[in-house]
PDB file of C-alpha atoms and ligand atoms in Angstrom:
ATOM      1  CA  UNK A 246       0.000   0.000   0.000  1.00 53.00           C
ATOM      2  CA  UNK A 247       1.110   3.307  -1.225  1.00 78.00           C
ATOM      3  CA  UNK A 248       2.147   5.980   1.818  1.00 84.00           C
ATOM      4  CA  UNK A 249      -0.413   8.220  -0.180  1.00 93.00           C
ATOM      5  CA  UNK A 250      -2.812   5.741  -0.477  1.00 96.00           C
ATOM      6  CA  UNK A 251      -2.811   5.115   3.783  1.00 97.00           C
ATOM      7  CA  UNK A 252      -2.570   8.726   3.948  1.00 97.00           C
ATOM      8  CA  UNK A 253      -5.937   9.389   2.234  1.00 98.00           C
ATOM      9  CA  UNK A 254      -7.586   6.009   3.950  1.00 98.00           C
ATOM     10  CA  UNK A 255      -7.214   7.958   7.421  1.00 98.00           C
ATOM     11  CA  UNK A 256      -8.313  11.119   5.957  1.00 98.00           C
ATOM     12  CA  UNK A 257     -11.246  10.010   4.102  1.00 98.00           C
ATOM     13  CA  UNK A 258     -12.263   7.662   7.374  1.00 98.00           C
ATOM     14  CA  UNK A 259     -11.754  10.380   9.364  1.00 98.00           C
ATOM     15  CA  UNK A 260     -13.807  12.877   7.396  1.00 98.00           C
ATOM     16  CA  UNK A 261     -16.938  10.452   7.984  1.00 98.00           C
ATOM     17  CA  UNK A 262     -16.466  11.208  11.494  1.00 98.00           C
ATOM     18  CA  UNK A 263     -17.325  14.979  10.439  1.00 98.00           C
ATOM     19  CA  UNK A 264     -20.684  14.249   8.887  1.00 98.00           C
ATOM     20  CA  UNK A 265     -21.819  12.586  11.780  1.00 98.00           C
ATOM     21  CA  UNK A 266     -21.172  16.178  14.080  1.00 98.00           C
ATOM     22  CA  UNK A 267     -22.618  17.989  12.214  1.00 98.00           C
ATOM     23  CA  UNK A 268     -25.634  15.598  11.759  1.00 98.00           C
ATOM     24  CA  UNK A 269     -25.505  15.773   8.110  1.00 98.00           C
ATOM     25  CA  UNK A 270     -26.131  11.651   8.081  1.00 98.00           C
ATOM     26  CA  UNK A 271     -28.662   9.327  10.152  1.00 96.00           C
ATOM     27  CA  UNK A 272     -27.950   5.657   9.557  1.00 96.00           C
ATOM     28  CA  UNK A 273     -25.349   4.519   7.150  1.00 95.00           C
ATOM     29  CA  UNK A 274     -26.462   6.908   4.536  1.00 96.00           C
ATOM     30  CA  UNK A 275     -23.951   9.474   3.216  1.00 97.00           C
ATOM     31  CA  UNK A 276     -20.370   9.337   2.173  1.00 98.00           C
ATOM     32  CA  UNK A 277     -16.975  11.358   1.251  1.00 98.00           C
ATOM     33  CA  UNK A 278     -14.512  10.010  -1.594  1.00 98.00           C
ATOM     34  CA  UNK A 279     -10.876  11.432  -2.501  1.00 98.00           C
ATOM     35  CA  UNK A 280      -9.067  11.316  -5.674  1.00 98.00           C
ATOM     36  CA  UNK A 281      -5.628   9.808  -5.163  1.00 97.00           C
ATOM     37  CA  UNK A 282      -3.405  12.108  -6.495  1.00 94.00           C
ATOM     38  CA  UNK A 283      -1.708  11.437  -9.427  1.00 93.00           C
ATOM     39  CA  UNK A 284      -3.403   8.140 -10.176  1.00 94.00           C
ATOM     40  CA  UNK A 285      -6.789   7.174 -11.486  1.00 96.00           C
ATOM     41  CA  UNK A 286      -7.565   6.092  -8.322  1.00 98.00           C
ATOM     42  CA  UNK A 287     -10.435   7.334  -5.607  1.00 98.00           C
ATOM     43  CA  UNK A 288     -10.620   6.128  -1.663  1.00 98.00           C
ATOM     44  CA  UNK A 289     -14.489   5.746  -0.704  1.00 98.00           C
ATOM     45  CA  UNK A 290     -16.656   4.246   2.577  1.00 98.00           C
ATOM     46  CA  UNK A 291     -17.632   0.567   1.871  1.00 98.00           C
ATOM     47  CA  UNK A 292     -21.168   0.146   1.883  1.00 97.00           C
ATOM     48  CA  UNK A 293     -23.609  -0.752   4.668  1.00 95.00           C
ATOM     49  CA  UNK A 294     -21.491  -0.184   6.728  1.00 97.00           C
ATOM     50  CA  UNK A 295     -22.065   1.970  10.544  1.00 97.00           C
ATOM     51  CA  UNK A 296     -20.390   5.356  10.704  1.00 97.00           C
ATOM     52  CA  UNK A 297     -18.967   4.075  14.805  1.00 97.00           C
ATOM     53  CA  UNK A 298     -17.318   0.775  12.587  1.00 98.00           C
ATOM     54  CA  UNK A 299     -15.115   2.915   9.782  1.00 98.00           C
ATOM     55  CA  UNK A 300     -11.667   2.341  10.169  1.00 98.00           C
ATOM     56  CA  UNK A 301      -9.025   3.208   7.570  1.00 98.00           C
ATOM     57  CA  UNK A 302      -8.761  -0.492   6.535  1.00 97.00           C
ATOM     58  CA  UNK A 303     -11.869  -0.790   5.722  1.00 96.00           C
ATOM     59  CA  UNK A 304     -12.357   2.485   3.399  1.00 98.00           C
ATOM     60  CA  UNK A 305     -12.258   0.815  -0.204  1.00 98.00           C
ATOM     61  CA  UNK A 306      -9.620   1.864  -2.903  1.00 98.00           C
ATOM     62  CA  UNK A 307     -11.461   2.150  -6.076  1.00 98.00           C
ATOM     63  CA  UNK A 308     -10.375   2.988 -10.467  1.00 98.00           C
ATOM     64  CA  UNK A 309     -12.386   5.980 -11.877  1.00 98.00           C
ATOM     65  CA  UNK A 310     -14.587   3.568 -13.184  1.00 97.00           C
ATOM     66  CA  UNK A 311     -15.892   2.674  -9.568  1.00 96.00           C
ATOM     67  CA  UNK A 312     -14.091  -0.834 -10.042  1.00 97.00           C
ATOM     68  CA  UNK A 313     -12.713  -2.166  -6.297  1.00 98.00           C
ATOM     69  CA  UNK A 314      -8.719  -1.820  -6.539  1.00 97.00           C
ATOM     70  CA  UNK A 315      -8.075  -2.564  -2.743  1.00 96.00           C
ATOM     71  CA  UNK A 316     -10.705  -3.940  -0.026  1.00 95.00           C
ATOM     72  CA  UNK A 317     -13.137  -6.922   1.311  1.00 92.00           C
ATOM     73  CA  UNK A 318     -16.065  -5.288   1.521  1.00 96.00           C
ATOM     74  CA  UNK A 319     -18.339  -3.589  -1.674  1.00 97.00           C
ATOM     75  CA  UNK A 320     -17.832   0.510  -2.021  1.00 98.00           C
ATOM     76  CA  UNK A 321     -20.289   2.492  -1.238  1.00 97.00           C
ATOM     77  CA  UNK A 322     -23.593   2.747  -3.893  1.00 96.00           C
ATOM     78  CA  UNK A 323     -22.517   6.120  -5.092  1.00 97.00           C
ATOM     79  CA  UNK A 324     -19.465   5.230  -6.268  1.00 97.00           C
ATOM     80  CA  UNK A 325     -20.205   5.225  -9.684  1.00 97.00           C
ATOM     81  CA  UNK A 326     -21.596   8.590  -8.968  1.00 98.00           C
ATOM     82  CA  UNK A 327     -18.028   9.488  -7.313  1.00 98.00           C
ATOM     83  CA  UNK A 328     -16.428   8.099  -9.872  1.00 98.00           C
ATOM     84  CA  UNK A 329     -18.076   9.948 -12.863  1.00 98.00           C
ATOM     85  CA  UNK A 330     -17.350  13.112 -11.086  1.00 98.00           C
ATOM     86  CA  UNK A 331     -13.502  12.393 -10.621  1.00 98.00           C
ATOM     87  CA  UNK A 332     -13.559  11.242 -14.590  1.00 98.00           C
ATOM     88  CA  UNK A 333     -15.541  14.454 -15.652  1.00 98.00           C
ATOM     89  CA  UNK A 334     -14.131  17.342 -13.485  1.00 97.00           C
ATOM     90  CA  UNK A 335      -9.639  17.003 -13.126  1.00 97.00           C
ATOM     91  CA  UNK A 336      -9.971  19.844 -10.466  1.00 96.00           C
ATOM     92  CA  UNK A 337     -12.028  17.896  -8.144  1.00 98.00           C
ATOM     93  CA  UNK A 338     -10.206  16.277  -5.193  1.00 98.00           C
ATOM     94  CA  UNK A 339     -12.872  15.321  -2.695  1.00 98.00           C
ATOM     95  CA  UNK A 340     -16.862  14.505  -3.402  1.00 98.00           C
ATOM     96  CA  UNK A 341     -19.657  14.856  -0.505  1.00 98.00           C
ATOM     97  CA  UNK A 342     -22.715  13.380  -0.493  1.00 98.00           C
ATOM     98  CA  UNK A 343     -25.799  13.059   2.309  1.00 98.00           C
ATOM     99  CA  UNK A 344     -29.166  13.574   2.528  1.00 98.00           C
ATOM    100  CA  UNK A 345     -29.298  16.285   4.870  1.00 98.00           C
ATOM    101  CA  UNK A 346     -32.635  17.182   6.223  1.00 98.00           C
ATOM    102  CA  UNK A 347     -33.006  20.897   5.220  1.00 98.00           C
ATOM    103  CA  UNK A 348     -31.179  20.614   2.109  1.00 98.00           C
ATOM    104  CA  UNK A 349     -33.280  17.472   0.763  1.00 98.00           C
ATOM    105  CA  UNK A 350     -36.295  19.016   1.938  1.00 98.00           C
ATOM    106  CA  UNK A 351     -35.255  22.129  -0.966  1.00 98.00           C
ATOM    107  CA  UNK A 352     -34.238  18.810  -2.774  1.00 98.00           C
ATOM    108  CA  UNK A 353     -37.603  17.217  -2.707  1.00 98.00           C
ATOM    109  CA  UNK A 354     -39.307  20.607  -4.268  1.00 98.00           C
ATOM    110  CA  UNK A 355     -36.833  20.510  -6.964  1.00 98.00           C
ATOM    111  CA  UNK A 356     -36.373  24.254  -5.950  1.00 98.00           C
ATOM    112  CA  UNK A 357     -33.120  25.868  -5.928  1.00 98.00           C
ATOM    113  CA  UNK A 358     -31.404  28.107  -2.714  1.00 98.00           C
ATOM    114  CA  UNK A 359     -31.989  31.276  -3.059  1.00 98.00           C
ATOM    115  CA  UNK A 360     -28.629  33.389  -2.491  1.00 98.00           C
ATOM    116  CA  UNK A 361     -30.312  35.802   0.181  1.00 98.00           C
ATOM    117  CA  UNK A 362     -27.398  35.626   2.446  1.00 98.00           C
ATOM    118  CA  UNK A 363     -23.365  37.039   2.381  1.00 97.00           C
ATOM    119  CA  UNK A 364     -22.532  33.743   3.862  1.00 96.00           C
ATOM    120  CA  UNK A 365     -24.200  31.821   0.543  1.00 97.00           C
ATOM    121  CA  UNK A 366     -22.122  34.774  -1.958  1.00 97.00           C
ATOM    122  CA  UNK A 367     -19.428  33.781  -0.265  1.00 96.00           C
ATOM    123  CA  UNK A 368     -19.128  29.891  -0.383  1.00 96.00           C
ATOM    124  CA  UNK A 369     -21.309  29.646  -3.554  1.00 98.00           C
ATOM    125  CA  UNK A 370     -21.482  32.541  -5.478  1.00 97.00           C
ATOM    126  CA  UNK A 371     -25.114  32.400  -6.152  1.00 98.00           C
ATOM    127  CA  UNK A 372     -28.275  30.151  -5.171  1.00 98.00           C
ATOM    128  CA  UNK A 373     -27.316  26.251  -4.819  1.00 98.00           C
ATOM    129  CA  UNK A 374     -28.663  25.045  -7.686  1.00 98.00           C
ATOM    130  CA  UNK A 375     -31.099  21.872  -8.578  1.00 98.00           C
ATOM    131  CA  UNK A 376     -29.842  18.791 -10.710  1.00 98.00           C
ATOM    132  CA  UNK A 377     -31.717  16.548 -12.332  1.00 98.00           C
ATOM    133  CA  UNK A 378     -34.484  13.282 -10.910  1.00 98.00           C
ATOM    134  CA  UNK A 379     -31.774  10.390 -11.242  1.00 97.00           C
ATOM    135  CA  UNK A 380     -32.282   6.676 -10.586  1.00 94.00           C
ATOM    136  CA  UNK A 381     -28.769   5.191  -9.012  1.00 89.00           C
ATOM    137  CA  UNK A 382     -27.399   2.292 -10.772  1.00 83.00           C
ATOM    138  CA  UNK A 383     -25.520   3.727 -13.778  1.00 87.00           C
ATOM    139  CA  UNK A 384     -24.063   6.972 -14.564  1.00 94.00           C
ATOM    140  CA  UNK A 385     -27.446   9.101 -14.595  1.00 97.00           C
ATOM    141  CA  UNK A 386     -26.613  10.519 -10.934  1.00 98.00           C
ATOM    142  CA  UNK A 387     -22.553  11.420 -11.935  1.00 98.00           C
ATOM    143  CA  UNK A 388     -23.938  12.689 -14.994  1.00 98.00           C
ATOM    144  CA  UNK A 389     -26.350  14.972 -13.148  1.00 98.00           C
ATOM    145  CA  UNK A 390     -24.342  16.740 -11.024  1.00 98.00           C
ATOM    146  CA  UNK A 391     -21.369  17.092 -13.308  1.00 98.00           C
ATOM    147  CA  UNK A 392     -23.891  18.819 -15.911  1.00 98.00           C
ATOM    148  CA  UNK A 393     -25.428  21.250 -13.224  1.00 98.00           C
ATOM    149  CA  UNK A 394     -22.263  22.137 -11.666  1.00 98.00           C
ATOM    150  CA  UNK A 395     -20.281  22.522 -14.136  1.00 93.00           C
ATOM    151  CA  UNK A 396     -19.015  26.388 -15.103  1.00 89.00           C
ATOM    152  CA  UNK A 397     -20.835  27.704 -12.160  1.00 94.00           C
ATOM    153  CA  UNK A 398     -19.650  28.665  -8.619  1.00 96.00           C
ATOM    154  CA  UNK A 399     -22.077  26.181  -6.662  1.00 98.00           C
ATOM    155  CA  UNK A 400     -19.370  23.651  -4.914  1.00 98.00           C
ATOM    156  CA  UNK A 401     -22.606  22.426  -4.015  1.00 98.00           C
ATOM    157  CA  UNK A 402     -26.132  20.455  -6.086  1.00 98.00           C
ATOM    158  CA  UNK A 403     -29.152  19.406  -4.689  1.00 98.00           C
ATOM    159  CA  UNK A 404     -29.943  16.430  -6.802  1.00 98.00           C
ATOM    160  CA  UNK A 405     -33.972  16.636  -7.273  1.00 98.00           C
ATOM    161  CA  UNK A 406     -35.888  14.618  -4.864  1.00 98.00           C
ATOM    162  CA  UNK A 407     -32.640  12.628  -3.542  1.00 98.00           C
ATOM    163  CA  UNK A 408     -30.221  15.046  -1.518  1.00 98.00           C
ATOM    164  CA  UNK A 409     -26.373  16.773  -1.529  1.00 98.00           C
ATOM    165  CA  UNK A 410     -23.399  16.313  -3.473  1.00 98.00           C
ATOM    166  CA  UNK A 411     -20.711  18.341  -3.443  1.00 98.00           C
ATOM    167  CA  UNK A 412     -17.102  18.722  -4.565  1.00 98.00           C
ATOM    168  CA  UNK A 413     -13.755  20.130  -3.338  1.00 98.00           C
ATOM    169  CA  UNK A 414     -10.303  20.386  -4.868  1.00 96.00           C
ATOM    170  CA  UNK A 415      -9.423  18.479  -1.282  1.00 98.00           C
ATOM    171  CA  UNK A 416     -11.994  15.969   0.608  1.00 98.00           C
ATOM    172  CA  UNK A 417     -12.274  18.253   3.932  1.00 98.00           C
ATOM    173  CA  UNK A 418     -13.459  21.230   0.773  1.00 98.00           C
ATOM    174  CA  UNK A 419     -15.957  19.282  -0.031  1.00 98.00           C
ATOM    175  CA  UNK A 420     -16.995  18.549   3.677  1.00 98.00           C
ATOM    176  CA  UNK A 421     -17.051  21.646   4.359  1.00 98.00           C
ATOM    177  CA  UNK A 422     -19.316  22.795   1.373  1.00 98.00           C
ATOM    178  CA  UNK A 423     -21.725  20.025   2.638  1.00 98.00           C
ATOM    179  CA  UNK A 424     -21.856  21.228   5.938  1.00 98.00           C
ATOM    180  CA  UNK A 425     -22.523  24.860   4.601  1.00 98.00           C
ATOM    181  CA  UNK A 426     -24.748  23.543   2.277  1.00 98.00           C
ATOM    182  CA  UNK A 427     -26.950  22.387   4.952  1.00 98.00           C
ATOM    183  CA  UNK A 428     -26.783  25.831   7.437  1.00 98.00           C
ATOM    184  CA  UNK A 429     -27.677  27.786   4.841  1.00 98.00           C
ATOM    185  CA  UNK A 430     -30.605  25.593   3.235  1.00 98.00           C
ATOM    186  CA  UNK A 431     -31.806  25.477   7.203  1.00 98.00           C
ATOM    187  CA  UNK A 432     -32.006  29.789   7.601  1.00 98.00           C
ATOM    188  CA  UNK A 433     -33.252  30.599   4.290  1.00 98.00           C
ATOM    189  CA  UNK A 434     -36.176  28.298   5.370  1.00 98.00           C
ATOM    190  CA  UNK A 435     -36.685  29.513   8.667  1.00 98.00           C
ATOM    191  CA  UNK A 436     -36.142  33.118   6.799  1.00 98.00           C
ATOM    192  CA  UNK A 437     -39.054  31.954   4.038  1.00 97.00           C
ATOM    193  CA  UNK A 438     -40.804  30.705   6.791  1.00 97.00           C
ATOM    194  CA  UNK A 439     -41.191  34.064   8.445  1.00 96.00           C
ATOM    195  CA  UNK A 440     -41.582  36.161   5.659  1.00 97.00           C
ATOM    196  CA  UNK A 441     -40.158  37.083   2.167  1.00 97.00           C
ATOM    197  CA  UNK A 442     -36.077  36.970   2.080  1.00 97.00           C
ATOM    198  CA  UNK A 443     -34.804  39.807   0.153  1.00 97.00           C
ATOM    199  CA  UNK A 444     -32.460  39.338  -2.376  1.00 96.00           C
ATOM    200  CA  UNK A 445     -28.667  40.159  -2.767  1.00 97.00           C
ATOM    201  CA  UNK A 446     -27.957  41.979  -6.210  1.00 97.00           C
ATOM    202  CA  UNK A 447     -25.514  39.986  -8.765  1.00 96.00           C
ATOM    203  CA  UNK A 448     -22.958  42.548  -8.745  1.00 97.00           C
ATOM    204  CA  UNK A 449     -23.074  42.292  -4.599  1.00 97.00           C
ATOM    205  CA  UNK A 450     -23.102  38.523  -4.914  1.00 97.00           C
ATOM    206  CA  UNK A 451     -19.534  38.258  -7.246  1.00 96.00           C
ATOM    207  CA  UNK A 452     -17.472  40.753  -5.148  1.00 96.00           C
ATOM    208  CA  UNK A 453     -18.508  38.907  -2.075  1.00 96.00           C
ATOM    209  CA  UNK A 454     -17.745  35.653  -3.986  1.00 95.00           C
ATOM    210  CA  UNK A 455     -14.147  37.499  -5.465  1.00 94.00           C
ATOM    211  CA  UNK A 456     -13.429  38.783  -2.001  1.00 93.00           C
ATOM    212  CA  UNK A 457     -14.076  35.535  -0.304  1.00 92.00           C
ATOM    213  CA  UNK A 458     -11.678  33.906  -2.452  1.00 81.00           C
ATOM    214  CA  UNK A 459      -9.334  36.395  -2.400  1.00 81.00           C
ATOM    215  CA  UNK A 460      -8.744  36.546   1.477  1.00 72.00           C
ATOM    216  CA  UNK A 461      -8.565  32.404   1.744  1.00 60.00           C
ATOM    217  CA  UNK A 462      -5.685  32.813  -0.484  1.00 56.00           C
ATOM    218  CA  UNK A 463      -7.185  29.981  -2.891  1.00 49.00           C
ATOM    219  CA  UNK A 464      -6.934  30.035  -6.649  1.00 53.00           C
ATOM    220  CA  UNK A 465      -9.607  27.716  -7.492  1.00 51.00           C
ATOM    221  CA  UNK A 466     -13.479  28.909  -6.572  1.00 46.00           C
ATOM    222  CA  UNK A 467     -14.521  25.315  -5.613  1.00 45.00           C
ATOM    223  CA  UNK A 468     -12.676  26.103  -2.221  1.00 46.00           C
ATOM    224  CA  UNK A 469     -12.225  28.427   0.337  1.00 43.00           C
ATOM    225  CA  UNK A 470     -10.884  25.920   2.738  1.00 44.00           C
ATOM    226  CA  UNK A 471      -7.346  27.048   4.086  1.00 41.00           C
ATOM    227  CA  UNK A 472      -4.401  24.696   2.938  1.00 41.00           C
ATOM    228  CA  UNK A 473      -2.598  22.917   5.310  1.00 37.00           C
ATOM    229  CA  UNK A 474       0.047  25.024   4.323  1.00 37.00           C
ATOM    230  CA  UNK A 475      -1.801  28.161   5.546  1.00 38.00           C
ATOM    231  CA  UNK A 476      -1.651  28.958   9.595  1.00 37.00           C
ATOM    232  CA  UNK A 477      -4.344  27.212  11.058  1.00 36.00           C
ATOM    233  CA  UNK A 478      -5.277  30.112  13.030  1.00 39.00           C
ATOM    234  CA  UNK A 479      -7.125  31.038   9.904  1.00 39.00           C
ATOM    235  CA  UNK A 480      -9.387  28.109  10.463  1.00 40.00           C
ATOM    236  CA  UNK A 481     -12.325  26.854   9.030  1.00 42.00           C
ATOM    237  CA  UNK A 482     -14.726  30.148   9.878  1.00 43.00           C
ATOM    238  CA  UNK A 483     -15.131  33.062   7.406  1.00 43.00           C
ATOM    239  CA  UNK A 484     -15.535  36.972   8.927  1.00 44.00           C
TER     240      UNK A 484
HETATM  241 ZN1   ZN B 729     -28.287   9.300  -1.588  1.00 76.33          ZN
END
């Protein structure tokens, strides 16, 4: 086994642990993938399998074609899905997906998020857009969210009347997208649920998106999670 390959076992099993705290999952539903750089290969959860019983070992090494490379058990469902994304989109390093209760509830109305917030210019440079009804089992879910997000800011789709995905240029990126995904899908309810939320104009919406960027230091839009080569006193938080 590769030292990269170990590296990104712990890091992807570890990562599950981070959709569990922010209660982004119930069950065994949900999972995080990583591209292996430098090699058509992607680390994934194995299927079925209870968030408390992950361990390294028993993430599953998988080709872009969703084909098992290393492990016992079967990958995860969406791997295909994973694996399309990988195949379809070089910059992505990590993929996210759960069915988070406030973003699959936008999900199941096939209706967009509504960029009515700084913090939503910020990490997605616009509304969180709506891909397509897709049936899992061949490529119609990789093929959904690759069309929908790609040229757009969104790190983030809700795929109609299933739940998240989203993508990072690093695993924790797209973790972090997921769990921002889900905050903001949960106040722009409450805020619809109270009245009408008022709109952020497009001009407004890129320099908060630019800005963003800019400060994180990070070249690509899909992220504004600080490197590991940044001080970590920048942390996860924007402000
Ligand atoms: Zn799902």
């Amino acid at each position: 086994m590769s030292t990269d390959i170990a590296r990104i076992r712990r890091e992807v099993c570890d990562l599950h642990a981070e959709l569990v705290r922010y209660q982004l999952v119930v069950w065994t539903a949900g999972n995080v993938s990583a591209r292996v750089p430098g090699r058509d290969l992607l680390v994934i959860k194995p299927s079925g399998v209870a968030y408390d019983d992950l361990t390294p070992a028993n993430m599953i090494v998988c080709d872009l074609d969703g084909a098992v490379v290393e492990g016992d058990l079967a990958p995860s469902s969406d791997t295909a899905a994973h694996a399309y994304v990988y195949r379809h989109m070089p910059e992505v390093g990590g993929v996210v997906h759960t069915h988070s209760t406030y973003a699959s509830a936008w999900a199941a109305r096939g209706e967009a998020v509504p960029c009515v917030l700084t913090a939503m210019a910020d990490e997605f440079g616009g509304e969180i857009p709506v891909g397509p009804f897709a049936l899992i089992g061949d490529d119609s879910i990789g093929r959904g969210i690759v069309q929908t997000l790609a040229g757009g800011n969104s790190p983030a789709v809700l795929m109609r009347n299933h739940g998240v995905f989203t993508v990072g240029d690093t695993a924790k990126a797209a973790v972090k997208a997921a769990v921002m995904t889900e905050d903001v899908a949960r106040t722009v309810h409450l805020a619809r649920a109270h009245g009408r939320p008022l709109p952020i104009g497009e001009q407004d919406i890129a320099s908060l998106h630019d800005r963003y960027q800019n400060v994180y230091g990070q070249s690509s839009d899909r992220s504004a999670t600080p490197s590991a080569a940044q001080p970590a006193s920048q942390g996860d938080t924007k402000g």
